[in-house]
CSV table of C-alpha atoms and ligand atoms in Angstrom, one decimal:
chain,number,residue,atom,x,y,z
A,1,MET,CA,40.9,54.1,133.8
A,2,ALA,CA,42.5,57.4,134.6
A,3,ILE,CA,44.3,59.1,131.7
A,4,ILE,CA,47.8,60.3,132.7
A,5,ALA,CA,49.0,63.4,130.9
A,6,ASN,CA,52.3,62.9,129.1
A,7,TYR,CA,53.4,66.5,129.7
A,8,ASP,CA,53.9,69.1,132.4
A,9,LEU,CA,51.8,72.3,132.2
A,10,GLU,CA,52.6,75.8,133.3
A,11,GLU,CA,50.1,78.5,132.8
A,12,LYS,CA,50.6,82.3,133.0
A,13,VAL,CA,48.1,85.1,132.8
A,14,ALA,CA,48.7,88.9,132.3
A,15,VAL,CA,46.4,91.9,131.8
A,16,ILE,CA,47.5,94.8,129.8
A,17,ASP,CA,46.0,98.1,128.6
A,18,ARG,CA,44.8,97.7,125.0
A,19,ASP,CA,46.5,100.8,123.8
A,20,ARG,CA,49.8,99.8,125.2
A,21,TYR,CA,49.5,96.3,123.7
A,22,VAL,CA,48.6,97.6,120.3
A,23,ARG,CA,51.4,100.2,120.3
A,24,GLY,CA,54.1,97.9,121.7
A,25,PHE,CA,53.3,94.5,120.3
A,26,ARG,CA,51.6,94.9,116.9
A,27,ASP,CA,53.3,95.1,113.5
A,28,VAL,CA,50.8,94.3,110.8
A,29,ALA,CA,53.2,94.7,107.9
A,30,THR,CA,55.8,92.2,109.2
A,31,PHE,CA,53.4,89.6,110.4
A,32,GLU,CA,51.1,89.8,107.4
A,33,GLN,CA,54.2,89.1,105.3
A,34,CYS,CA,54.8,85.9,107.4
A,35,CYS,CA,51.2,84.9,107.0
A,36,ARG,CA,51.4,85.2,103.2
A,37,GLU,CA,54.0,82.4,103.2
A,38,CYS,CA,51.6,80.1,105.0
A,39,PRO,CA,49.2,77.8,103.0
A,40,ASN,CA,46.4,78.9,105.3
A,41,TYR,CA,46.6,82.5,104.1
A,42,GLY,CA,43.3,83.4,102.5
A,43,ASN,CA,42.2,79.8,102.9
A,44,ARG,CA,41.0,79.7,106.5
A,45,TRP,CA,38.4,82.0,108.0
A,46,GLY,CA,40.6,82.8,111.0
A,47,CYS,CA,43.5,83.8,108.8
A,48,PRO,CA,44.2,87.0,106.9
A,49,PRO,CA,43.5,88.8,104.7
A,50,PHE,CA,40.4,90.1,106.4
A,51,ASP,CA,37.7,92.2,104.7
A,52,HIS,CA,37.9,95.1,107.1
A,53,ASP,CA,40.4,97.2,109.1
A,54,THR,CA,41.3,94.9,112.0
A,55,LEU,CA,42.3,97.8,114.2
A,56,SER,CA,38.6,98.9,114.3
A,57,ASP,CA,37.8,95.6,116.1
A,58,LEU,CA,40.5,96.2,118.7
A,59,VAL,CA,39.8,99.8,119.6
A,60,ARG,CA,36.3,98.9,120.9
A,61,TYR,CA,38.0,97.4,124.0
A,62,GLU,CA,40.1,98.9,126.9
A,63,LYS,CA,42.0,95.8,128.2
A,64,VAL,CA,43.6,92.6,127.0
A,65,MET,CA,43.9,89.4,129.0
A,66,ILE,CA,46.8,87.3,127.7
A,67,VAL,CA,47.0,83.6,128.6
A,68,GLY,CA,49.9,81.4,127.9
A,69,ALA,CA,50.4,77.7,128.4
A,70,LYS,CA,53.8,76.1,128.4
A,71,ILE,CA,53.6,72.4,127.6
A,72,THR,CA,56.7,70.3,128.4
A,73,PRO,CA,56.5,66.7,127.0
A,74,HIS,CA,57.9,64.0,129.2
A,75,ASP,CA,59.3,62.3,126.1
A,76,ARG,CA,62.2,64.5,124.9
A,77,ARG,CA,62.3,62.7,121.6
A,78,MET,CA,58.7,62.9,120.6
A,79,PRO,CA,58.4,62.9,116.8
A,80,MET,CA,57.1,66.2,115.3
A,81,GLU,CA,54.1,64.3,113.7
A,82,GLN,CA,52.7,63.9,117.3
A,83,VAL,CA,52.8,67.6,118.0
A,84,TYR,CA,49.0,68.2,117.6
A,85,ASP,CA,48.2,65.2,119.7
A,86,LEU,CA,50.3,66.6,122.4
A,87,MET,CA,48.8,70.1,122.2
A,88,ARG,CA,45.1,69.1,121.6
A,89,PRO,CA,43.9,68.7,125.2
A,90,GLU,CA,45.3,72.2,126.1
A,91,LEU,CA,44.1,73.8,122.9
A,92,GLU,CA,40.6,72.5,123.6
A,93,ARG,CA,40.7,73.5,127.3
A,94,LEU,CA,42.0,77.0,126.6
A,95,ASN,CA,39.6,77.6,123.7
A,96,SER,CA,36.7,76.5,125.7
A,97,ARG,CA,37.5,78.8,128.7
A,98,LEU,CA,38.3,81.7,126.3
A,99,LEU,CA,34.9,81.4,124.6
A,100,GLU,CA,33.2,81.2,128.0
A,101,LEU,CA,34.9,84.5,129.1
A,102,GLU,CA,34.2,86.1,125.7
A,103,ARG,CA,30.5,85.5,126.3
A,104,GLU,CA,30.7,86.7,129.9
A,105,ALA,CA,32.6,89.9,129.1
A,106,GLN,CA,31.1,90.5,125.6
A,107,GLY,CA,34.7,90.7,124.5
A,108,MET,CA,36.7,89.5,121.5
A,109,ALA,CA,38.8,86.3,121.8
A,110,PHE,CA,41.9,85.3,119.9
A,111,GLY,CA,42.7,81.6,119.7
A,112,PHE,CA,44.7,79.2,117.6
A,113,VAL,CA,43.0,78.9,114.3
A,114,GLY,CA,46.2,78.2,112.2
A,115,LYS,CA,45.4,74.5,111.7
A,116,CYS,CA,41.7,74.6,112.2
A,117,GLU,CA,40.5,71.0,112.7
A,118,ARG,CA,36.8,71.7,113.2
A,119,CYS,CA,35.8,70.5,109.8
A,120,GLY,CA,37.9,67.3,109.9
A,121,ASN,CA,39.3,66.5,106.5
A,122,ALA,CA,36.8,68.7,104.6
A,123,PRO,CA,38.4,71.7,103.0
A,124,CYS,CA,37.7,75.0,104.8
A,125,ALA,CA,34.5,76.6,103.5
A,126,ARG,CA,36.5,79.8,102.7
A,127,ARG,CA,38.0,77.9,99.8
A,128,GLU,CA,34.5,77.8,98.3
A,129,GLY,CA,33.7,81.4,99.2
A,130,LYS,CA,31.2,80.1,101.8
A,131,PRO,CA,30.8,81.3,105.5
A,132,CYS,CA,32.6,79.4,108.3
A,133,ARG,CA,30.6,76.3,109.4
A,134,HIS,CA,31.5,76.9,113.1
A,135,PRO,CA,31.6,80.7,113.7
A,136,ASP,CA,30.6,80.1,117.3
A,137,VAL,CA,34.0,78.6,118.1
A,138,VAL,CA,36.5,79.7,115.4
A,139,ARG,CA,38.5,82.8,116.3
A,140,PRO,CA,41.5,84.4,114.7
A,141,SER,CA,45.0,84.1,116.2
A,142,LEU,CA,46.9,87.1,117.6
A,143,GLU,CA,49.4,86.6,114.7
A,144,ALA,CA,46.5,87.0,112.2
A,145,TYR,CA,45.8,90.4,113.6
A,146,GLY,CA,49.5,91.4,113.4
A,147,PHE,CA,50.6,90.8,117.0
A,148,ASN,CA,54.1,89.6,117.9
A,149,VAL,CA,53.3,86.4,119.9
A,150,SER,CA,57.0,85.7,120.7
A,151,LYS,CA,57.4,89.1,122.2
A,152,THR,CA,54.0,88.8,124.0
A,153,ALA,CA,55.1,85.5,125.5
A,154,SER,CA,58.5,86.7,126.7
A,155,GLU,CA,57.7,90.2,127.8
A,156,LEU,CA,54.3,89.7,129.3
A,157,LEU,CA,54.3,86.1,130.4
A,158,GLY,CA,58.0,85.4,131.0
A,159,ILE,CA,58.0,82.5,128.6
A,160,ASP,CA,60.7,82.4,125.9
A,161,MET,CA,59.4,80.5,123.0
A,162,VAL,CA,61.6,77.8,121.6
A,163,TRP,CA,61.6,75.9,118.3
A,164,SER,CA,62.8,72.6,117.1
A,165,SER,CA,66.0,72.1,115.1
A,166,ASP,CA,65.2,68.5,114.0
A,167,SER,CA,62.2,66.2,113.5
A,168,THR,CA,61.3,66.1,117.2
A,169,VAL,CA,59.0,68.5,119.1
A,170,PRO,CA,60.8,71.4,120.8
A,171,ARG,CA,61.7,71.2,124.5
A,172,TYR,CA,58.4,72.8,125.3
A,173,LEU,CA,55.5,74.3,123.3
A,174,THR,CA,53.9,77.6,124.1
A,175,LEU,CA,50.3,78.4,123.3
A,176,VAL,CA,49.2,82.0,123.6
A,177,CYS,CA,45.6,83.2,123.4
A,178,ALA,CA,43.9,86.5,124.4
A,179,LEU,CA,40.7,88.2,125.2
A,180,PHE,CA,40.0,91.9,124.5
A,181,TYR,CA,37.3,93.2,126.8
A,182,ASN,CA,35.9,96.1,128.8
A,183,GLY,CA,34.8,96.4,132.4
A,184,ASP,CA,35.8,94.7,135.5
A,185,ASP,CA,38.8,92.3,135.8
A,186,LEU,CA,38.1,88.7,134.9
A,187,GLN,CA,39.0,85.5,136.6
A,188,TRP,CA,40.7,83.1,134.3
B,201,LIG,S1,35.5,75.6,111.1
B,201,LIG,FE1,35.7,74.8,109.0
B,201,LIG,S2,34.9,76.5,107.8
B,201,LIG,FE2,35.4,77.4,109.8
B,201,LIG,S3,37.6,78.1,109.6
B,201,LIG,FE3,37.6,76.0,110.4
B,201,LIG,S4,37.9,74.7,108.6
B,201,LIG,FE4,37.2,76.7,107.9
């Protein structure tokens, strides 16, 4: 039986010079402060604090591919508890393509680790001071490295992010991921 998606999808891709992206869209002090208020701070391997200067990771690359997915649910009153079920197919699709391109370009990918579900209900290994159980697929988010994702979405992808004011999912969800890389242009 065919599975019919319960949402509409719009995808946008932009490529920007790394130096321009870091200078214009990164504010570590502000976003690290937001991360400190999140329960994942220090408790997930994709989240800050990191044990090294994160800028040193970024300056190895010349370009950044930014990919955004705008997911508009058909059900305008979908309860917030269903938000991950709504996003999951696109999260998985984007992560999978991102990691494929990361391998191809020998780049560095930024995904959506906030609520990492790879270990199911088991606590993240970081809580026990142990290495990530799935380092092949877990990547930090752009926020975790201090990038302003809302500004990235609006200025580079033309998507204004929206939030919910009640217990239903917003009008649409915006997922933003990225790949830092060198060399020839890549085909998303
Ligand atoms: S895969 Fe597991 S160990 Fe790795 S960040 Fe996610 S929850 Fe933590």
